[in-house]
Structure formats: structure tokens, C-alpha cells
PDB file of C-alpha atoms in Angstrom:
ATOM      1  CA  MET A 605       9.716  -3.033 -14.625  1.00 89.00           C
ATOM      2  CA  ILE A 606       6.731  -2.668 -12.293  1.00 91.00           C
ATOM      3  CA  GLY A 607       7.234  -2.167  -8.566  1.00 91.00           C
ATOM      4  CA  ILE A 608       4.272  -2.759  -6.238  1.00 92.00           C
ATOM      5  CA  ALA A 609       4.424  -1.448  -2.680  1.00 91.00           C
ATOM      6  CA  LEU A 610       3.390  -4.101  -0.160  1.00 88.00           C
ATOM      7  CA  ARG A 611       3.764  -1.860   2.879  1.00 86.00           C
ATOM      8  CA  ARG A 612       3.946   1.857   3.682  1.00 85.00           C
ATOM      9  CA  ILE A 613       7.204   3.195   2.200  1.00 87.00           C
ATOM     10  CA  ASP A 614       8.726   6.649   2.653  1.00 86.00           C
ATOM     11  CA  ILE A 615      10.807   7.221  -0.473  1.00 87.00           C
ATOM     12  CA  GLN A 616      12.182   9.780  -2.891  1.00 88.00           C
ATOM     13  CA  LEU A 617      12.223   8.508  -6.490  1.00 87.00           C
ATOM     14  CA  SER A 618      14.043  10.094  -9.401  1.00 88.00           C
ATOM     15  CA  PHE A 619      13.774   9.169 -13.081  1.00 86.00           C
ATOM     16  CA  CYS A 620      16.814  10.269 -15.099  1.00 83.00           C
ATOM     17  CA  GLY A 621      17.635  12.868 -12.427  1.00 83.00           C
ATOM     18  CA  ARG A 622      14.083  14.252 -12.154  1.00 86.00           C
ATOM     19  CA  VAL A 623      12.232  13.726  -8.862  1.00 86.00           C
ATOM     20  CA  VAL A 624       8.880  12.047  -9.552  1.00 83.00           C
ATOM     21  CA  GLN A 625       7.943  10.982  -6.001  1.00 83.00           C
ATOM     22  CA  ASP A 626       8.912  12.438  -2.646  1.00 82.00           C
ATOM     23  CA  GLY A 627       6.800  11.079   0.161  1.00 80.00           C
ATOM     24  CA  VAL A 628       4.787   8.022   1.066  1.00 84.00           C
ATOM     25  CA  LEU A 629       3.846   5.093  -1.156  1.00 85.00           C
ATOM     26  CA  MET A 630       0.974   3.115   0.341  1.00 86.00           C
ATOM     27  CA  PRO A 631       0.367  -0.620  -0.165  1.00 87.00           C
ATOM     28  CA  GLY A 632      -1.232  -1.075  -3.575  1.00 87.00           C
ATOM     29  CA  MET A 633       0.562   1.874  -5.144  1.00 89.00           C
ATOM     30  CA  SER A 634       2.867   1.031  -8.029  1.00 90.00           C
ATOM     31  CA  VAL A 635       5.817   2.464  -9.931  1.00 90.00           C
ATOM     32  CA  VAL A 636       6.395   1.752 -13.632  1.00 90.00           C
ATOM     33  CA  ASN A 637       9.890   2.086 -15.085  1.00 88.00           C
ATOM     34  CA  ALA A 638      10.129   1.915 -18.896  1.00 84.00           C
ATOM     35  CA  PRO A 639      13.253   0.497 -20.608  1.00 83.00           C
ATOM     36  CA  GLY A 640      16.146   2.948 -20.773  1.00 80.00           C
ATOM     37  CA  LEU A 641      15.102   5.047 -17.782  1.00 83.00           C
ATOM     38  CA  VAL A 642      17.611   5.371 -14.946  1.00 85.00           C
ATOM     39  CA  ILE A 643      15.776   5.198 -11.626  1.00 86.00           C
ATOM     40  CA  ASP A 644      17.223   6.235  -8.267  1.00 88.00           C
ATOM     41  CA  GLY A 645      15.548   5.775  -4.893  1.00 87.00           C
ATOM     42  CA  LEU A 646      16.259   7.223  -1.461  1.00 90.00           C
ATOM     43  CA  LEU A 647      14.577   5.068   1.183  1.00 89.00           C
ATOM     44  CA  ARG A 648      13.757   6.639   4.541  1.00 85.00           C
ATOM     45  CA  GLY A 649      12.767   3.463   6.355  1.00 84.00           C
ATOM     46  CA  PRO A 650      11.800  -0.189   5.902  1.00 84.00           C
ATOM     47  CA  THR A 651      10.661  -1.239   2.441  1.00 87.00           C
ATOM     48  CA  ASP A 652       8.769  -4.182   0.969  1.00 89.00           C
ATOM     49  CA  VAL A 653       8.328  -4.010  -2.804  1.00 91.00           C
ATOM     50  CA  LEU A 654       7.397  -6.678  -5.326  1.00 91.00           C
ATOM     51  CA  HIS A 655       9.238  -6.161  -8.643  1.00 91.00           C
ATOM     52  CA  LEU A 656       7.888  -7.570 -11.909  1.00 90.00           C
ATOM     53  CA  HIS A 657      10.017  -7.594 -15.045  1.00 89.00           C
ATOM     54  CA  ILE A 658       7.507  -7.636 -17.902  1.00 86.00           C
ATOM     55  CA  PRO A 659       8.569  -8.376 -21.521  1.00 85.00           C
ATOM     56  CA  ASN A 660       7.562  -5.586 -23.915  1.00 81.00           C
ATOM     57  CA  GLU A 661       5.752  -8.181 -26.041  1.00 80.00           C
ATOM     58  CA  ILE A 662       3.279  -8.836 -23.207  1.00 79.00           C
ATOM     59  CA  ILE A 663       2.420  -5.140 -22.891  1.00 77.00           C
ATOM     60  CA  ALA A 664       2.068  -4.827 -26.661  1.00 76.00           C
ATOM     61  CA  GLU A 665      -0.244  -7.847 -26.796  1.00 77.00           C
ATOM     62  CA  CYS A 666      -2.456  -6.474 -24.026  1.00 75.00           C
ATOM     63  CA  GLY A 667      -2.444  -3.107 -25.780  1.00 69.00           C
ATOM     64  CA  ARG A 668      -3.627  -4.632 -29.067  1.00 71.00           C
ATOM     65  CA  TYR A 669      -6.485  -6.328 -27.260  1.00 68.00           C
ATOM     66  CA  MET A 670      -7.509  -2.994 -25.708  1.00 63.00           C
ATOM     67  CA  GLU A 671      -7.233  -0.906 -28.890  1.00 58.00           C
ATOM     68  CA  SER A 672     -10.964  -1.099 -29.522  1.00 53.00           C
ATOM     69  CA  ARG A 673     -11.508   0.367 -26.042  1.00 53.00           C
ATOM     70  CA  GLY A 674      -9.189   3.329 -26.505  1.00 50.00           C
ATOM     71  CA  THR A 675      -5.465   3.970 -26.457  1.00 50.00           C
ATOM     72  CA  ALA A 676      -3.595   1.705 -24.048  1.00 56.00           C
ATOM     73  CA  GLU A 677      -0.388   2.963 -22.482  1.00 69.00           C
ATOM     74  CA  LEU A 678       1.627   2.065 -19.415  1.00 78.00           C
ATOM     75  CA  PRO A 679       3.151   5.438 -18.485  1.00 79.00           C
ATOM     76  CA  SER A 680       6.342   5.553 -16.450  1.00 83.00           C
ATOM     77  CA  GLY A 681       6.206   6.911 -12.942  1.00 84.00           C
ATOM     78  CA  PRO A 682       4.409   6.304  -9.641  1.00 86.00           C
ATOM     79  CA  SER A 683       0.669   5.753  -9.459  1.00 81.00           C
ATOM     80  CA  SER A 684      -1.348   8.632  -8.071  1.00 70.00           C
ATOM     81  CA  ALA A 685      -3.592   6.490  -5.875  1.00 76.00           C
ATOM     82  CA  ARG A 686      -3.676   3.214  -4.007  1.00 81.00           C
ATOM     83  CA  ASP A 687      -5.295   0.305  -5.851  1.00 87.00           C
ATOM     84  CA  PRO A 688      -6.549  -2.447  -3.492  1.00 86.00           C
ATOM     85  CA  ALA A 689      -6.849  -4.868  -6.443  1.00 89.00           C
ATOM     86  CA  ILE A 690      -3.165  -4.410  -7.330  1.00 91.00           C
ATOM     87  CA  GLU A 691      -2.236  -4.988  -3.681  1.00 89.00           C
ATOM     88  CA  ARG A 692      -4.236  -8.241  -3.569  1.00 89.00           C
ATOM     89  CA  LEU A 693      -2.792  -9.436  -6.882  1.00 91.00           C
ATOM     90  CA  GLY A 694       0.726  -8.705  -5.630  1.00 90.00           C
ATOM     91  CA  MET A 695       0.117 -10.696  -2.454  1.00 88.00           C
ATOM     92  CA  ALA A 696      -1.352 -13.539  -4.512  1.00 88.00           C
ATOM     93  CA  LEU A 697       1.739 -13.597  -6.703  1.00 88.00           C
ATOM     94  CA  LEU A 698       3.931 -14.140  -3.642  1.00 84.00           C
ATOM     95  CA  GLU A 699       2.227 -17.504  -3.198  1.00 81.00           C
ATOM     96  CA  ALA A 700       3.420 -18.826  -6.579  1.00 78.00           C
ATOM     97  CA  ASP A 701       6.192 -20.824  -4.909  1.00 72.00           C
ATOM     98  CA  GLU A 702       3.595 -22.880  -3.053  1.00 72.00           C
ATOM     99  CA  PHE A 703       2.476 -24.458  -6.333  1.00 69.00           C
ATOM    100  CA  GLY A 704       4.252 -27.431  -7.841  1.00 65.00           C
ATOM    101  CA  SER A 705       6.567 -27.006 -10.810  1.00 66.00           C
ATOM    102  CA  ALA A 706       3.761 -28.044 -13.164  1.00 68.00           C
ATOM    103  CA  PHE A 707       1.525 -25.098 -12.254  1.00 76.00           C
ATOM    104  CA  GLY A 708       3.745 -22.539 -10.507  1.00 78.00           C
ATOM    105  CA  SER A 709       4.927 -20.880 -13.724  1.00 82.00           C
ATOM    106  CA  LEU A 710       1.417 -20.757 -15.201  1.00 84.00           C
ATOM    107  CA  TYR A 711       0.042 -19.320 -11.964  1.00 86.00           C
ATOM    108  CA  ALA A 712       2.737 -16.613 -11.825  1.00 86.00           C
ATOM    109  CA  ASP A 713       2.265 -15.696 -15.513  1.00 86.00           C
ATOM    110  CA  SER A 714      -1.503 -15.424 -15.110  1.00 88.00           C
ATOM    111  CA  ILE A 715      -1.306 -13.159 -12.061  1.00 89.00           C
ATOM    112  CA  SER A 716       1.375 -11.022 -13.730  1.00 88.00           C
ATOM    113  CA  ILE A 717      -0.778 -10.523 -16.837  1.00 88.00           C
ATOM    114  CA  ALA A 718      -3.706  -9.600 -14.584  1.00 90.00           C
ATOM    115  CA  ILE A 719      -1.527  -6.914 -12.957  1.00 91.00           C
ATOM    116  CA  VAL A 720      -0.467  -5.513 -16.337  1.00 88.00           C
ATOM    117  CA  THR A 721      -4.025  -5.383 -17.677  1.00 87.00           C
ATOM    118  CA  ARG A 722      -5.246  -3.749 -14.468  1.00 89.00           C
ATOM    119  CA  LEU A 723      -2.597  -1.019 -14.754  1.00 88.00           C
ATOM    120  CA  LEU A 724      -3.347  -0.504 -18.456  1.00 85.00           C
ATOM    121  CA  ASP A 725      -7.068  -0.183 -17.821  1.00 83.00           C
ATOM    122  CA  THR A 726      -6.506   2.193 -14.911  1.00 82.00           C
ATOM    123  CA  ALA A 727      -4.255   4.397 -17.076  1.00 80.00           C
ATOM    124  CA  ARG A 728      -6.852   4.388 -19.879  1.00 77.00           C
ATOM    125  CA  LYS A 729      -9.659   5.406 -17.532  1.00 75.00           C
ATOM    126  CA  ARG A 730      -7.504   8.106 -15.971  1.00 71.00           C
ATOM    127  CA  ASN A 731      -6.731   9.578 -19.393  1.00 65.00           C
ATOM    128  CA  HIS A 732     -10.441   9.744 -20.270  1.00 61.00           C
ATOM    129  CA  SER A 733     -11.716  10.903 -16.901  1.00 56.00           C
ATOM    130  CA  GLU A 734     -12.733  14.536 -16.617  1.00 45.00           C
ATOM    131  CA  ARG A 735     -13.706  14.513 -12.958  1.00 50.00           C
ATOM    132  CA  PRO A 736     -11.225  16.575 -10.904  1.00 51.00           C
ATOM    133  CA  LYS A 737      -9.609  14.799  -7.976  1.00 55.00           C
ATOM    134  CA  ALA A 738      -9.083  16.177  -4.506  1.00 56.00           C
ATOM    135  CA  SER A 739      -5.615  17.623  -4.148  1.00 65.00           C
ATOM    136  CA  GLY A 740      -3.253  15.853  -1.778  1.00 73.00           C
ATOM    137  CA  LEU A 741      -1.834  17.300   1.400  1.00 83.00           C
ATOM    138  CA  ALA A 742       1.237  19.470   1.126  1.00 86.00           C
ATOM    139  CA  LYS A 743       4.314  17.419   1.987  1.00 86.00           C
ATOM    140  CA  TRP A 744       4.911  19.181   5.286  1.00 90.00           C
ATOM    141  CA  ARG A 745       1.268  18.719   6.327  1.00 91.00           C
ATOM    142  CA  LEU A 746       1.349  15.039   5.365  1.00 90.00           C
ATOM    143  CA  LYS A 747       4.555  14.535   7.379  1.00 90.00           C
ATOM    144  CA  ARG A 748       2.954  16.177  10.406  1.00 93.00           C
ATOM    145  CA  ALA A 749      -0.085  13.908  10.126  1.00 94.00           C
ATOM    146  CA  LEU A 750       1.971  10.732   9.716  1.00 92.00           C
ATOM    147  CA  ASP A 751       4.313  11.663  12.546  1.00 93.00           C
ATOM    148  CA  TYR A 752       1.348  12.397  14.808  1.00 94.00           C
ATOM    149  CA  ILE A 753      -0.196   9.008  14.022  1.00 94.00           C
ATOM    150  CA  ASP A 754       3.069   7.107  14.586  1.00 93.00           C
ATOM    151  CA  GLY A 755       3.672   8.951  17.848  1.00 94.00           C
ATOM    152  CA  ASN A 756       0.215   8.202  19.229  1.00 94.00           C
ATOM    153  CA  LEU A 757      -0.636   4.693  18.028  1.00 93.00           C
ATOM    154  CA  GLY A 758      -1.419   3.595  21.578  1.00 92.00           C
ATOM    155  CA  GLU A 759      -3.721   6.538  22.247  1.00 92.00           C
ATOM    156  CA  ALA A 760      -7.152   7.593  21.014  1.00 92.00           C
ATOM    157  CA  VAL A 761      -6.578   9.537  17.770  1.00 93.00           C
ATOM    158  CA  SER A 762      -9.509  11.496  16.345  1.00 93.00           C
ATOM    159  CA  LEU A 763      -9.987  13.190  12.998  1.00 93.00           C
ATOM    160  CA  ALA A 764     -10.058  16.500  14.854  1.00 93.00           C
ATOM    161  CA  ASP A 765      -6.638  15.756  16.383  1.00 94.00           C
ATOM    162  CA  LEU A 766      -5.099  15.079  12.977  1.00 94.00           C
ATOM    163  CA  ALA A 767      -6.734  18.094  11.366  1.00 93.00           C
ATOM    164  CA  SER A 768      -5.483  20.310  14.189  1.00 93.00           C
ATOM    165  CA  ALA A 769      -1.935  18.951  13.796  1.00 93.00           C
ATOM    166  CA  THR A 770      -1.943  20.015  10.132  1.00 92.00           C
ATOM    167  CA  GLY A 771      -3.775  23.319  10.564  1.00 92.00           C
ATOM    168  CA  LEU A 772      -6.805  22.301   8.473  1.00 90.00           C
ATOM    169  CA  THR A 773     -10.493  21.770   9.064  1.00 91.00           C
ATOM    170  CA  ARG A 774     -11.609  18.171   9.477  1.00 90.00           C
ATOM    171  CA  MET A 775     -13.380  18.155   6.102  1.00 88.00           C
ATOM    172  CA  HIS A 776     -10.422  19.549   4.164  1.00 89.00           C
ATOM    173  CA  PHE A 777      -7.922  17.363   5.986  1.00 92.00           C
ATOM    174  CA  ALA A 778      -9.887  14.145   5.354  1.00 91.00           C
ATOM    175  CA  ALA A 779     -10.258  14.856   1.619  1.00 89.00           C
ATOM    176  CA  GLN A 780      -6.634  15.883   1.123  1.00 90.00           C
ATOM    177  CA  PHE A 781      -5.266  13.010   3.217  1.00 91.00           C
ATOM    178  CA  ARG A 782      -7.146  10.532   1.054  1.00 86.00           C
ATOM    179  CA  GLY A 783      -5.891  12.302  -2.059  1.00 83.00           C
ATOM    180  CA  ALA A 784      -2.301  11.905  -0.831  1.00 83.00           C
ATOM    181  CA  THR A 785      -2.439   8.328   0.481  1.00 83.00           C
ATOM    182  CA  GLY A 786      -5.460   6.678  -1.123  1.00 79.00           C
ATOM    183  CA  LEU A 787      -6.800   5.869   2.361  1.00 84.00           C
ATOM    184  CA  ARG A 788      -9.187   7.514   4.767  1.00 89.00           C
ATOM    185  CA  PRO A 789      -7.384   8.721   7.914  1.00 93.00           C
ATOM    186  CA  HIS A 790      -9.044   6.068  10.101  1.00 93.00           C
ATOM    187  CA  ASP A 791      -8.115   3.258   7.693  1.00 91.00           C
ATOM    188  CA  TYR A 792      -4.511   4.472   7.625  1.00 92.00           C
ATOM    189  CA  LEU A 793      -4.457   4.613  11.433  1.00 94.00           C
ATOM    190  CA  LEU A 794      -5.713   1.024  11.661  1.00 93.00           C
ATOM    191  CA  ARG A 795      -3.150  -0.168   9.124  1.00 91.00           C
ATOM    192  CA  ARG A 796      -0.283   1.434  11.083  1.00 92.00           C
ATOM    193  CA  ARG A 797      -1.572  -0.068  14.324  1.00 94.00           C
ATOM    194  CA  ILE A 798      -1.616  -3.523  12.763  1.00 93.00           C
ATOM    195  CA  GLU A 799       1.898  -3.033  11.351  1.00 91.00           C
ATOM    196  CA  ARG A 800       3.136  -2.032  14.823  1.00 93.00           C
ATOM    197  CA  ALA A 801       1.342  -5.036  16.291  1.00 94.00           C
ATOM    198  CA  GLN A 802       3.055  -7.365  13.798  1.00 91.00           C
ATOM    199  CA  THR A 803       6.444  -6.059  14.933  1.00 91.00           C
ATOM    200  CA  MET A 804       5.542  -6.626  18.581  1.00 92.00           C
ATOM    201  CA  LEU A 805       4.184 -10.121  17.903  1.00 92.00           C
ATOM    202  CA  ARG A 806       7.348 -11.011  16.019  1.00 89.00           C
ATOM    203  CA  TYR A 807       9.923  -9.644  18.453  1.00 89.00           C
ATOM    204  CA  SER A 808       8.302  -9.830  21.908  1.00 89.00           C
ATOM    205  CA  ASN A 809       6.643 -12.375  24.162  1.00 89.00           C
ATOM    206  CA  ASN A 810       3.733 -10.074  25.019  1.00 92.00           C
ATOM    207  CA  SER A 811       0.304 -11.654  25.079  1.00 94.00           C
ATOM    208  CA  ILE A 812      -2.196 -10.896  22.326  1.00 94.00           C
ATOM    209  CA  LEU A 813      -4.212  -8.749  24.740  1.00 95.00           C
ATOM    210  CA  ASP A 814      -1.140  -6.749  25.804  1.00 95.00           C
ATOM    211  CA  VAL A 815      -0.235  -6.100  22.168  1.00 95.00           C
ATOM    212  CA  ALA A 816      -3.799  -5.050  21.387  1.00 95.00           C
ATOM    213  CA  LEU A 817      -3.877  -2.535  24.238  1.00 95.00           C
ATOM    214  CA  GLN A 818      -0.434  -1.119  23.441  1.00 95.00           C
ATOM    215  CA  VAL A 819      -1.381  -0.331  19.834  1.00 95.00           C
ATOM    216  CA  GLY A 820      -4.624   1.416  20.734  1.00 94.00           C
ATOM    217  CA  PHE A 821      -7.356  -1.242  20.642  1.00 95.00           C
ATOM    218  CA  GLN A 822      -9.813  -1.341  23.522  1.00 92.00           C
ATOM    219  CA  THR A 823     -10.621  -5.052  23.263  1.00 93.00           C
ATOM    220  CA  GLN A 824      -8.849  -8.179  22.047  1.00 93.00           C
ATOM    221  CA  ALA A 825     -11.877  -9.090  19.935  1.00 94.00           C
ATOM    222  CA  HIS A 826     -11.709  -5.835  17.959  1.00 94.00           C
ATOM    223  CA  PHE A 827      -7.963  -6.233  17.523  1.00 95.00           C
ATOM    224  CA  THR A 828      -8.337  -9.818  16.298  1.00 95.00           C
ATOM    225  CA  SER A 829     -11.025  -8.974  13.739  1.00 93.00           C
ATOM    226  CA  THR A 830      -9.060  -5.970  12.440  1.00 93.00           C
ATOM    227  CA  PHE A 831      -5.815  -7.975  12.283  1.00 93.00           C
ATOM    228  CA  ARG A 832      -7.561 -10.710  10.299  1.00 91.00           C
ATOM    229  CA  ARG A 833      -8.992  -8.134   7.879  1.00 88.00           C
ATOM    230  CA  PHE A 834      -5.587  -6.623   7.098  1.00 87.00           C
ATOM    231  CA  VAL A 835      -3.318  -9.673   7.376  1.00 87.00           C
ATOM    232  CA  GLY A 836      -5.645 -12.491   6.348  1.00 85.00           C
ATOM    233  CA  GLU A 837      -5.403 -14.562   9.534  1.00 89.00           C
ATOM    234  CA  PRO A 838      -5.801 -13.990  13.296  1.00 93.00           C
ATOM    235  CA  PRO A 839      -2.788 -12.799  15.316  1.00 94.00           C
ATOM    236  CA  ASN A 840      -2.178 -16.118  17.096  1.00 92.00           C
ATOM    237  CA  ALA A 841      -2.023 -18.018  13.798  1.00 91.00           C
ATOM    238  CA  TRP A 842       0.183 -15.343  12.229  1.00 90.00           C
ATOM    239  CA  ARG A 843       2.595 -15.454  15.178  1.00 91.00           C
ATOM    240  CA  ARG A 844       2.862 -19.256  14.979  1.00 87.00           C
ATOM    241  CA  ALA A 845       3.522 -19.054  11.250  1.00 84.00           C
ATOM    242  CA  GLN A 846       6.590 -16.903  11.966  1.00 81.00           C
ATOM    243  CA  ASN A 847       8.025 -19.768  14.084  1.00 63.00           C
ATOM    244  CA  ILE A 848       8.555 -17.349  16.961  1.00 50.00           C
ATOM    245  CA  GLY A 849       6.897 -16.164  20.128  1.00 43.00           C
ATOM    246  CA  PRO A 850       5.805 -18.031  23.255  1.00 46.00           C
TER     247      PRO A 850
END
């Protein structure tokens, strides 16, 4: 079973009683659970995960194809970094229901196989890579950084502010934050602002400009372009698609 995070998730995961993840999963991170493993999760907030149940025969077939390129394995556990390609494939798979019965199954199977092969190739490259990766933030430092961001989404937040909140220099904080989340601090800040904006657009009658200002954007134009980049459509169109709002 493959779980793909589609939003920021604060979770503690245990495999057969052993904690394998205690912190944040970012969109595009995945968790692989092999047959026979008992998995327990403690969620500390909202969650949005796409689960794929993959027959062992599919993994074996992909593995045989990749044998000439090195050993292919799909190790159990959470991924160590965010993969934007996996995130996009997961979002594309959600659209399978929009296809007719003649093509929906083929579409879903094709995207699912693409996800499996992507994870297999990533695992193979990781096993053969010798380049050391930047260590992630300590859990308490990461929590301080995330709490600071969430508490100041409507304000100007600089790299120096975040580094100061965690007791690190800007250079060390930026490298370790990316090692822990797979995102640069500024990209994470923008993503959280857009997530907050989506909540406000869904549950309030505030204008687009009011929402933009309340989540820290200086202009509606910048907010609209950033929203489109993360969500795939402008805020007005997204709000109408929810069948809510003014």
C-alpha cells in the first residue's frame, strides 16, 4: 500500500510498534507499507492522503524491467524528501472519475504504474548515491519554525525571523529546513498562506482582496498568480467550483 500526502500532515507513524515518522509529511511525500506490516498513525491535524493498493505482481514486473539498471526495491517506510512529480501524479489520479467507463480504468492503471516506477527509480538512485544530504532540523526546532509561520501568516516573515526563532544562522536554518520538509522556507510559507486562503475562501464571504491581505500578500495580483501556481486555477474560479461563497 502506498500513501501519498496531498497536503501538509503532522503525524506519528509506527510500523509493527516501531516509530518511523514523527513530524511533518509535505505534499509529494509518500509512505510505503509492505504486506504483513502493521501500521499505526497518530494524526495531529487535518489529513489528505491518497492510498494506492498495488498488487505485488505489478511491482515484480516493474522490478524485472529495471533489473538491467540495478536492483529495484520498494522499501517500506516514509520517503525522506518531497517529490513534486509524485504529488502531480497523485493529483492527476484523482481525476480518473472524470473519464468515461471505457477509459477511466486504463487511465487510473497507467497513472498508478507511473507512480510505482517513479518510487522504484527514486529508491534505486538513493541506494547508489554517495552524495551526503543536509541533515534535517531537530524536531523541536522544526516545530518552532512551523508554529512561527502559522502564527504570522498575515505578517511579513523573513528568513532571519525564522532562523532566530530556531536559534540557527540563516544559512544553516535554510539548509536544514529544506532537508526536513523538502521545501525552501519561502516556498513553504507561500504554500501555508495559500492553504489558509483556501479555508477563508471556502468558509467566509470575504472578497478576494481581503483574503489576500489577511494571509500576507501585498497585492491581489501577486496572490492570484501564486494561488494559480499552487492550486491550478485562480481563486475566483476555485471558489465557484466549491459551490460556495458570494
